[in-house]
Coordinates of C-alpha atoms and ligand atoms in Angstrom, one line a residue:
M1 CA 98.5 125.9 131.2
T2 CA 95.2 123.1 131.5
T3 CA 95.6 122.1 134.9
R4 CA 93.8 118.5 135.8
K5 CA 91.7 120.8 137.9
D6 CA 90.7 123.1 134.5
C7 CA 89.2 120.1 133.4
L8 CA 87.8 119.1 136.5
A9 CA 85.6 122.6 136.0
L10 CA 85.1 121.5 132.6
D11 CA 83.4 117.9 133.4
A12 CA 81.9 120.3 135.8
H13 CA 80.2 122.5 133.5
D14 CA 80.1 119.8 130.7
K15 CA 76.3 120.0 130.5
L16 CA 76.5 116.4 128.5
S17 CA 77.6 114.6 131.8
P18 CA 74.5 113.1 133.0
L19 CA 74.7 110.6 129.1
R20 CA 78.0 108.6 131.3
E21 CA 75.6 107.9 133.0
H22 CA 73.8 105.3 130.8
F23 CA 76.6 103.3 130.3
T24 CA 78.8 101.5 132.8
L25 CA 82.2 101.3 133.4
P26 CA 84.6 99.7 135.0
D27 CA 86.4 101.7 138.5
G28 CA 89.8 102.5 137.1
V29 CA 89.8 102.4 133.6
I30 CA 90.2 105.1 131.1
Y31 CA 88.2 103.9 128.0
L32 CA 89.7 105.1 124.6
D33 CA 89.0 103.1 122.3
G34 CA 85.5 103.7 121.8
N35 CA 86.5 103.6 118.5
S36 CA 86.5 100.0 118.1
L37 CA 84.2 98.3 120.4
G38 CA 81.8 101.1 122.2
V39 CA 81.3 100.3 126.0
L40 CA 77.8 98.4 128.3
P41 CA 75.0 100.5 128.0
K42 CA 73.4 99.7 131.5
A43 CA 70.2 99.0 129.4
A44 CA 71.6 96.5 128.3
P45 CA 72.2 93.2 130.7
A46 CA 68.3 94.4 131.6
R47 CA 67.2 93.8 127.9
I48 CA 69.0 91.2 126.6
Q49 CA 67.3 89.4 129.7
Q50 CA 64.3 90.4 129.4
V51 CA 64.6 88.7 124.9
V52 CA 65.6 85.4 126.6
Q53 CA 63.7 85.0 129.3
H54 CA 59.8 86.4 128.1
E55 CA 60.0 86.7 123.9
W56 CA 62.3 83.6 123.5
G57 CA 62.2 81.3 126.8
V58 CA 58.0 82.5 126.9
G59 CA 56.5 83.8 123.4
L60 CA 58.6 81.5 121.1
I61 CA 58.5 81.7 117.8
R62 CA 55.3 84.2 118.8
S63 CA 58.1 87.2 119.0
W64 CA 58.4 87.8 115.6
N65 CA 55.2 89.2 115.8
T66 CA 54.3 89.9 119.4
A67 CA 57.4 91.8 120.2
G68 CA 57.8 93.0 117.1
W69 CA 60.9 91.2 116.4
I70 CA 60.0 91.5 112.2
D71 CA 60.7 95.1 112.8
L72 CA 64.1 94.6 114.4
A73 CA 66.1 96.1 110.9
R74 CA 63.8 98.0 110.2
R75 CA 63.5 99.8 113.9
L76 CA 66.5 99.9 114.3
G77 CA 67.2 102.4 111.1
D78 CA 64.9 104.4 111.8
G79 CA 67.3 104.8 115.2
I80 CA 70.2 105.6 112.8
A81 CA 69.2 107.3 110.1
P82 CA 69.0 111.0 112.6
L83 CA 72.4 110.5 112.9
I84 CA 73.8 110.4 109.6
G85 CA 71.0 112.6 107.4
A86 CA 68.5 110.1 106.5
E87 CA 65.1 109.7 107.3
A88 CA 63.2 107.3 109.1
G89 CA 62.7 104.1 106.1
E90 CA 65.5 104.6 104.5
V91 CA 68.7 102.6 107.5
I92 CA 68.5 99.1 107.7
V93 CA 70.6 96.8 110.1
G94 CA 71.8 94.0 110.4
D95 CA 75.0 91.3 108.8
S96 CA 79.0 93.2 109.3
T97 CA 80.0 96.2 107.1
S98 CA 82.2 93.7 105.3
V99 CA 79.1 92.1 104.1
N100 CA 77.0 95.5 103.9
L101 CA 79.7 96.6 102.1
Y102 CA 79.4 93.7 99.1
K103 CA 76.1 94.6 98.9
V104 CA 76.1 98.4 98.3
L105 CA 79.5 98.0 96.2
S106 CA 77.5 95.4 93.9
A107 CA 74.3 97.0 93.6
A108 CA 76.2 100.4 92.8
I109 CA 78.3 98.3 90.0
A110 CA 75.9 97.0 88.2
L111 CA 73.9 100.2 88.2
V112 CA 76.9 102.1 86.9
K113 CA 77.7 98.8 83.8
A114 CA 73.7 99.1 82.3
D115 CA 74.2 102.4 81.7
E116 CA 77.9 103.4 81.1
G117 CA 79.7 100.4 80.7
H118 CA 82.9 102.0 79.9
R119 CA 83.4 102.9 82.4
S120 CA 86.3 99.7 85.0
V121 CA 87.1 101.7 87.7
I122 CA 86.5 101.9 91.2
L123 CA 88.9 104.0 93.1
S124 CA 89.5 104.6 96.5
E125 CA 92.7 105.3 99.3
R126 CA 95.4 103.2 99.4
S127 CA 95.1 103.5 103.8
N128 CA 91.4 102.0 103.6
F129 CA 90.9 99.9 105.6
P130 CA 91.6 96.4 104.7
T131 CA 88.2 95.0 104.3
D132 CA 87.4 97.6 102.7
L133 CA 90.2 97.0 99.6
Y134 CA 89.7 93.0 99.7
I135 CA 85.7 93.6 99.2
A136 CA 86.1 96.1 96.1
D137 CA 89.4 93.7 95.1
S138 CA 86.9 90.7 95.3
L139 CA 84.1 93.1 92.5
V140 CA 86.7 94.0 90.8
R141 CA 88.0 90.8 89.9
A142 CA 85.0 89.8 88.9
H143 CA 83.6 91.8 87.2
G144 CA 86.7 92.9 85.1
M145 CA 86.8 96.1 86.3
E146 CA 90.4 97.7 88.5
L147 CA 90.5 98.9 91.8
K148 CA 93.1 102.1 91.9
L149 CA 94.0 103.2 94.8
V150 CA 95.0 106.1 95.5
D151 CA 96.2 108.7 98.3
A152 CA 94.3 111.2 99.9
D153 CA 94.9 114.1 98.4
E154 CA 95.2 112.7 94.8
I155 CA 92.5 111.1 95.0
E156 CA 90.5 115.0 92.7
A157 CA 92.5 113.8 90.6
H158 CA 91.1 111.1 89.5
L159 CA 87.3 111.0 88.9
N160 CA 87.5 111.2 85.0
E161 CA 84.9 109.5 82.8
K162 CA 86.4 105.7 83.4
L163 CA 85.6 106.7 87.4
A164 CA 81.7 104.0 88.1
V165 CA 82.4 103.7 91.5
L166 CA 84.0 106.1 94.9
M167 CA 84.1 104.1 97.1
L168 CA 85.6 106.0 100.0
T169 CA 85.6 105.9 104.5
H170 CA 84.5 108.8 105.6
V171 CA 86.8 109.1 108.8
N172 CA 90.2 107.1 108.2
Y173 CA 91.3 104.4 110.9
R174 CA 94.6 104.9 111.7
T175 CA 94.7 109.4 111.3
G176 CA 91.3 109.8 112.6
R177 CA 91.1 112.8 108.4
M178 CA 88.1 112.7 107.5
H179 CA 87.2 113.2 104.3
D180 CA 84.8 116.7 103.4
M181 CA 81.8 113.9 101.6
P182 CA 79.4 116.5 100.5
A183 CA 82.9 117.9 98.1
L184 CA 83.8 114.6 97.0
T185 CA 80.5 114.0 96.8
R186 CA 79.5 116.4 94.2
A187 CA 83.0 116.2 92.7
A188 CA 82.5 112.9 92.1
H189 CA 78.8 113.2 90.7
A190 CA 79.7 115.9 88.5
A191 CA 82.5 113.0 86.8
G192 CA 79.8 110.9 86.0
A193 CA 80.9 107.8 88.9
L194 CA 78.3 106.7 91.7
V195 CA 80.0 107.4 95.7
V196 CA 80.6 104.4 98.6
W197 CA 80.3 105.8 102.2
D198 CA 81.8 103.0 104.8
L199 CA 81.0 105.4 107.5
A200 CA 82.6 102.8 110.5
H201 CA 84.2 105.7 112.4
S202 CA 81.7 108.5 111.7
A203 CA 77.7 106.9 113.0
G204 CA 77.8 108.6 116.5
A205 CA 81.1 110.4 115.7
V206 CA 80.7 113.4 114.0
P207 CA 78.1 114.5 112.0
V208 CA 77.3 113.3 109.3
N209 CA 75.0 114.6 106.1
L210 CA 74.6 112.0 103.1
K211 CA 72.2 113.9 101.6
G212 CA 73.9 117.2 102.0
D213 CA 72.9 120.9 102.3
G214 CA 73.6 122.2 99.1
P215 CA 72.4 121.3 95.5
P216 CA 71.5 116.9 94.9
E217 CA 74.1 116.9 93.4
E218 CA 75.8 116.7 97.0
A219 CA 74.1 113.8 97.9
A220 CA 75.7 110.6 98.2
D221 CA 74.8 107.0 96.7
F222 CA 74.8 104.4 99.1
A223 CA 76.9 103.9 102.4
V224 CA 77.1 101.2 105.6
G225 CA 78.7 101.9 109.3
C226 CA 79.4 99.6 112.3
G227 CA 77.5 98.8 115.2
Y228 CA 79.7 97.9 117.7
K229 CA 82.2 101.1 117.7
Y230 CA 80.4 104.4 118.4
L231 CA 77.3 102.9 118.1
N232 CA 77.7 100.8 121.5
G233 CA 76.3 98.6 120.2
G234 CA 78.5 94.8 121.4
P235 CA 80.8 93.6 119.6
G236 CA 79.8 91.8 116.9
A237 CA 77.1 94.6 116.7
P238 CA 75.0 94.2 113.1
A239 CA 76.1 97.0 110.8
F240 CA 73.9 98.8 108.5
V241 CA 73.5 99.9 105.1
W242 CA 72.0 102.8 104.0
A243 CA 70.6 103.6 99.7
H244 CA 69.6 107.1 98.6
P245 CA 65.5 106.9 98.0
W246 CA 66.2 108.0 94.6
H247 CA 67.5 104.1 93.9
T248 CA 65.6 102.2 96.4
E249 CA 62.2 104.4 96.2
Y250 CA 61.7 105.8 93.1
M251 CA 63.4 104.1 90.3
D252 CA 61.4 101.0 89.1
S253 CA 61.5 98.7 91.7
Q254 CA 63.5 95.8 89.6
H255 CA 66.1 98.6 89.1
L256 CA 68.3 98.1 91.7
R257 CA 69.2 94.6 92.9
Q258 CA 71.6 93.0 95.5
P259 CA 73.6 90.3 95.2
L260 CA 72.1 88.9 98.6
S261 CA 69.0 88.0 97.3
G262 CA 68.0 86.2 100.6
W263 CA 64.6 85.9 101.4
L264 CA 64.2 88.4 104.1
G265 CA 64.8 91.2 101.1
H266 CA 61.8 89.5 99.1
A267 CA 58.8 91.4 98.6
A268 CA 56.7 88.9 100.0
P269 CA 58.8 86.9 102.0
F270 CA 55.6 84.6 103.0
E271 CA 54.5 83.9 100.7
F272 CA 57.6 81.6 99.8
K273 CA 57.7 82.4 96.3
A274 CA 59.7 80.6 93.6
D275 CA 61.0 83.5 92.8
Y276 CA 62.6 86.3 93.4
H277 CA 61.5 90.4 93.4
P278 CA 62.6 92.5 96.1
A279 CA 61.5 94.4 98.5
R280 CA 60.8 98.4 97.7
G281 CA 63.2 100.6 99.2
I282 CA 65.6 99.2 101.6
Q283 CA 64.0 96.4 102.4
R284 CA 65.4 94.9 100.3
F285 CA 68.9 94.7 101.8
V286 CA 67.6 92.4 104.6
C287 CA 69.0 89.6 103.5
G288 CA 68.5 86.8 106.6
T289 CA 67.3 86.2 110.1
P290 CA 68.7 88.3 111.7
P291 CA 70.3 88.3 115.2
V292 CA 68.0 89.3 117.6
L293 CA 69.3 89.3 120.6
S294 CA 72.5 91.5 119.2
M295 CA 70.1 93.5 117.3
S296 CA 68.3 94.3 121.1
A297 CA 72.0 95.2 122.1
L298 CA 72.6 97.6 119.8
E299 CA 69.0 98.9 120.5
C300 CA 69.7 100.2 123.7
G301 CA 72.0 102.4 122.7
L302 CA 71.0 104.0 119.5
D303 CA 68.4 105.5 123.0
V304 CA 71.3 106.4 124.8
F305 CA 71.5 108.5 120.9
H306 CA 67.3 109.4 121.1
A307 CA 68.4 110.3 125.0
A308 CA 71.3 112.9 124.1
E309 CA 68.6 114.8 121.6
A310 CA 68.2 116.6 125.3
Y311 CA 71.3 117.1 125.3
G312 CA 71.6 118.8 121.9
G313 CA 72.4 115.9 119.5
M314 CA 75.4 114.7 117.6
D315 CA 76.2 119.1 117.1
A316 CA 77.5 119.4 120.9
L317 CA 78.8 115.4 121.3
R318 CA 80.6 116.9 118.2
G319 CA 81.7 120.2 120.4
K320 CA 82.4 118.3 122.9
S321 CA 84.7 115.7 120.6
V322 CA 86.8 118.4 119.1
A323 CA 87.3 119.7 122.9
L324 CA 88.8 116.4 124.1
T325 CA 90.5 115.6 121.0
T326 CA 92.2 118.7 120.6
L327 CA 93.3 119.3 124.5
F328 CA 94.8 115.7 124.7
I329 CA 97.0 116.8 121.3
E330 CA 98.2 119.7 123.4
L331 CA 98.7 117.8 126.2
V332 CA 100.6 115.5 125.0
E333 CA 102.5 117.4 122.9
E334 CA 103.1 119.4 125.8
Y335 CA 103.9 116.9 128.5
C336 CA 105.7 114.5 125.7
V337 CA 107.5 116.7 124.2
G338 CA 111.0 114.7 123.0
Q339 CA 109.6 112.1 123.3
G340 CA 109.5 110.6 119.7
L341 CA 105.5 111.0 119.5
T342 CA 104.6 112.5 115.7
L343 CA 101.4 114.0 115.5
F344 CA 99.1 111.8 112.6
T345 CA 95.9 113.0 113.4
P346 CA 95.3 116.0 111.0
R347 CA 96.0 119.2 113.7
D348 CA 93.0 121.2 111.7
P349 CA 89.5 120.0 113.8
A350 CA 87.6 120.6 111.2
Q351 CA 89.5 117.9 108.9
R352 CA 89.8 115.3 111.9
G353 CA 86.8 112.8 113.1
S354 CA 87.3 111.4 116.6
Q355 CA 90.1 109.8 117.4
V356 CA 94.1 111.5 118.2
S357 CA 96.9 109.4 116.0
F358 CA 100.3 109.5 117.1
A359 CA 103.1 107.6 115.9
R360 CA 106.0 106.3 116.3
G361 CA 109.2 105.1 115.3
T362 CA 109.2 102.2 117.3
G363 CA 108.0 100.0 120.9
G364 CA 103.7 101.5 119.5
Y365 CA 102.9 98.6 120.3
A366 CA 104.8 98.2 124.0
I367 CA 104.2 101.6 125.0
M368 CA 99.7 101.3 124.0
Q369 CA 99.9 97.4 126.4
A370 CA 102.2 99.7 128.9
L371 CA 99.5 101.9 129.0
I372 CA 96.2 98.9 129.5
A373 CA 98.1 97.2 132.3
R374 CA 98.3 100.8 133.8
G375 CA 94.3 100.9 133.3
V376 CA 94.7 103.2 130.2
I377 CA 92.4 101.3 126.6
G378 CA 93.7 102.4 123.8
D379 CA 95.3 100.6 120.9
F380 CA 97.8 100.0 118.4
R381 CA 97.1 99.7 114.8
A382 CA 100.4 98.9 113.2
P383 CA 103.0 99.8 112.2
D384 CA 103.1 101.8 114.0
I385 CA 100.0 103.9 115.2
L386 CA 99.1 104.1 118.8
R387 CA 95.3 105.2 118.4
F388 CA 93.2 107.3 121.2
G389 CA 89.3 107.3 120.3
F390 CA 87.4 109.7 122.3
T391 CA 83.4 109.5 122.9
P392 CA 81.6 112.2 123.6
L393 CA 78.9 110.6 125.4
Y394 CA 81.7 109.3 128.0
T395 CA 84.3 110.9 128.2
R396 CA 85.2 113.2 130.5
Y397 CA 88.1 116.4 130.3
V398 CA 89.9 114.3 133.1
D399 CA 90.4 111.4 131.8
V400 CA 91.8 113.3 129.3
W401 CA 94.5 114.6 131.4
D402 CA 95.4 111.5 133.3
A403 CA 95.3 109.7 130.3
M404 CA 98.1 112.0 129.1
V405 CA 99.5 111.5 133.2
H406 CA 99.3 107.7 132.8
L407 CA 101.4 107.9 129.1
T408 CA 104.1 110.8 130.3
Q409 CA 105.0 108.1 132.6
V410 CA 105.1 105.4 130.5
L411 CA 108.0 107.3 128.2
Q412 CA 108.8 108.9 130.7
T413 CA 110.0 105.4 133.2
G414 CA 110.5 103.7 130.0
E415 CA 108.7 100.2 131.7
W416 CA 106.8 99.5 128.6
R417 CA 110.6 98.3 127.1
E418 CA 109.6 95.0 130.0
P419 CA 109.0 92.4 127.7
R420 CA 105.6 91.6 129.2
F421 CA 104.5 94.1 127.2
N422 CA 106.2 93.1 124.3
Q423 CA 104.8 89.9 123.2
R424 CA 101.8 90.7 120.8
A425 CA 98.2 89.4 121.2
A426 CA 96.2 88.5 118.3
V427 CA 93.9 91.6 118.3
T428 CA 95.9 95.0 118.6
Ligands
PLP1 C1 86.1 101.9 108.4 C2 85.6 100.3 108.8 N1 84.5 99.4 107.9 C3 85.0 97.6 107.9 C4 84.9 97.8 109.7 C5 84.8 96.7 109.6 O1 84.0 96.0 109.3 P1 83.0 94.2 109.8 O2 82.2 94.7 110.9 O3 82.9 94.2 108.5 O4 84.2 93.7 110.5 C6 86.4 98.0 109.8 C7 86.7 98.1 110.7 O5 87.5 98.6 112.4 C8 86.7 99.1 109.8 O6 87.7 100.4 109.9

């Protein structure tokens, strides 16, 4: 039986523990919501102050060149690339995940239509994050296509000659279930479709290898992901886009088009030509002027991943993530037995990301509010999911223990029934 003392010993021997020092974590808070909004990198306030006071305040317009603002989208992309199995120059940062998904899905549809017009289906998972489904829905309407939604286990059965694009989120936001990316990518390619991955709950959380280790068919076509979750880029941090260089580099430069053809995705923006020629490479997925302040914060988040390389990088982080999520599942199932919680995340660590979800027939929202009042911050996803994110960069084993103790007390005392915990806020 694991004890709190065991957890303290695990922390004492944790080689990744120095990485926690890179973050500001409020006293009295156990933060288990890094899958929704990551914590503040210690370097960020000073960096933003520097950008505001010196680069903006003094450098003014000159800073686009002198402070390298114009390269930020690509520089940050280079920081994300190793986390997702991409090379430098293949990833670009900007806009939101939703907007980037619109760009890549449109580009994928155009590629398929150009080659094989009879393919009319975009396939996704019924429980995919709503924004992905809404974006896909708007595109199928515009293109006279069909959005087919199936359960996770039915995906392979729907890979057929009608399929244009398989669009999936690698780690499901509610269940935490992780798809077998290489296997599904290969199967969709075998069916003649293109593959788009949303890495919102993967980048910085689990090792991702978009290009696969095996045959070329395992390499995905496009991916998007979030800057403000596991990458700790701050609220509303810009997102990222990756496209396989096959599409962006090796083909004719006009081959791949994205619909938001803004000036900074042009091959020569400062020639101010009237007609649009996409830049080579991933740069064409840039639309307009980058949000320099937000990008500066995101860069501080990415710097921590760079520092993490000295401690074993994503593989070591994954090892700790699995240990943390496994421990939480074991402790909650042992101590909260009979309290109505049902594990909603796959028990097999190979099939889950870095979060643990429990379903509860009633009271889920109020239970989470009671936990938050005690300083244990997770979140609630309608209709009945208590969601706990584990971030190996800063979550300690003892946090897992203490979170379990609070959860047990909230359930055993019934304090969650207090009216104050039952008033719904706009953000859950
Ligand atoms: C899978 C997934 N995609 C996209 C988003 C959000 O997209 P955006 O950054 O455009 O709000 C989320 C947010 O939680 C998400 O879970």
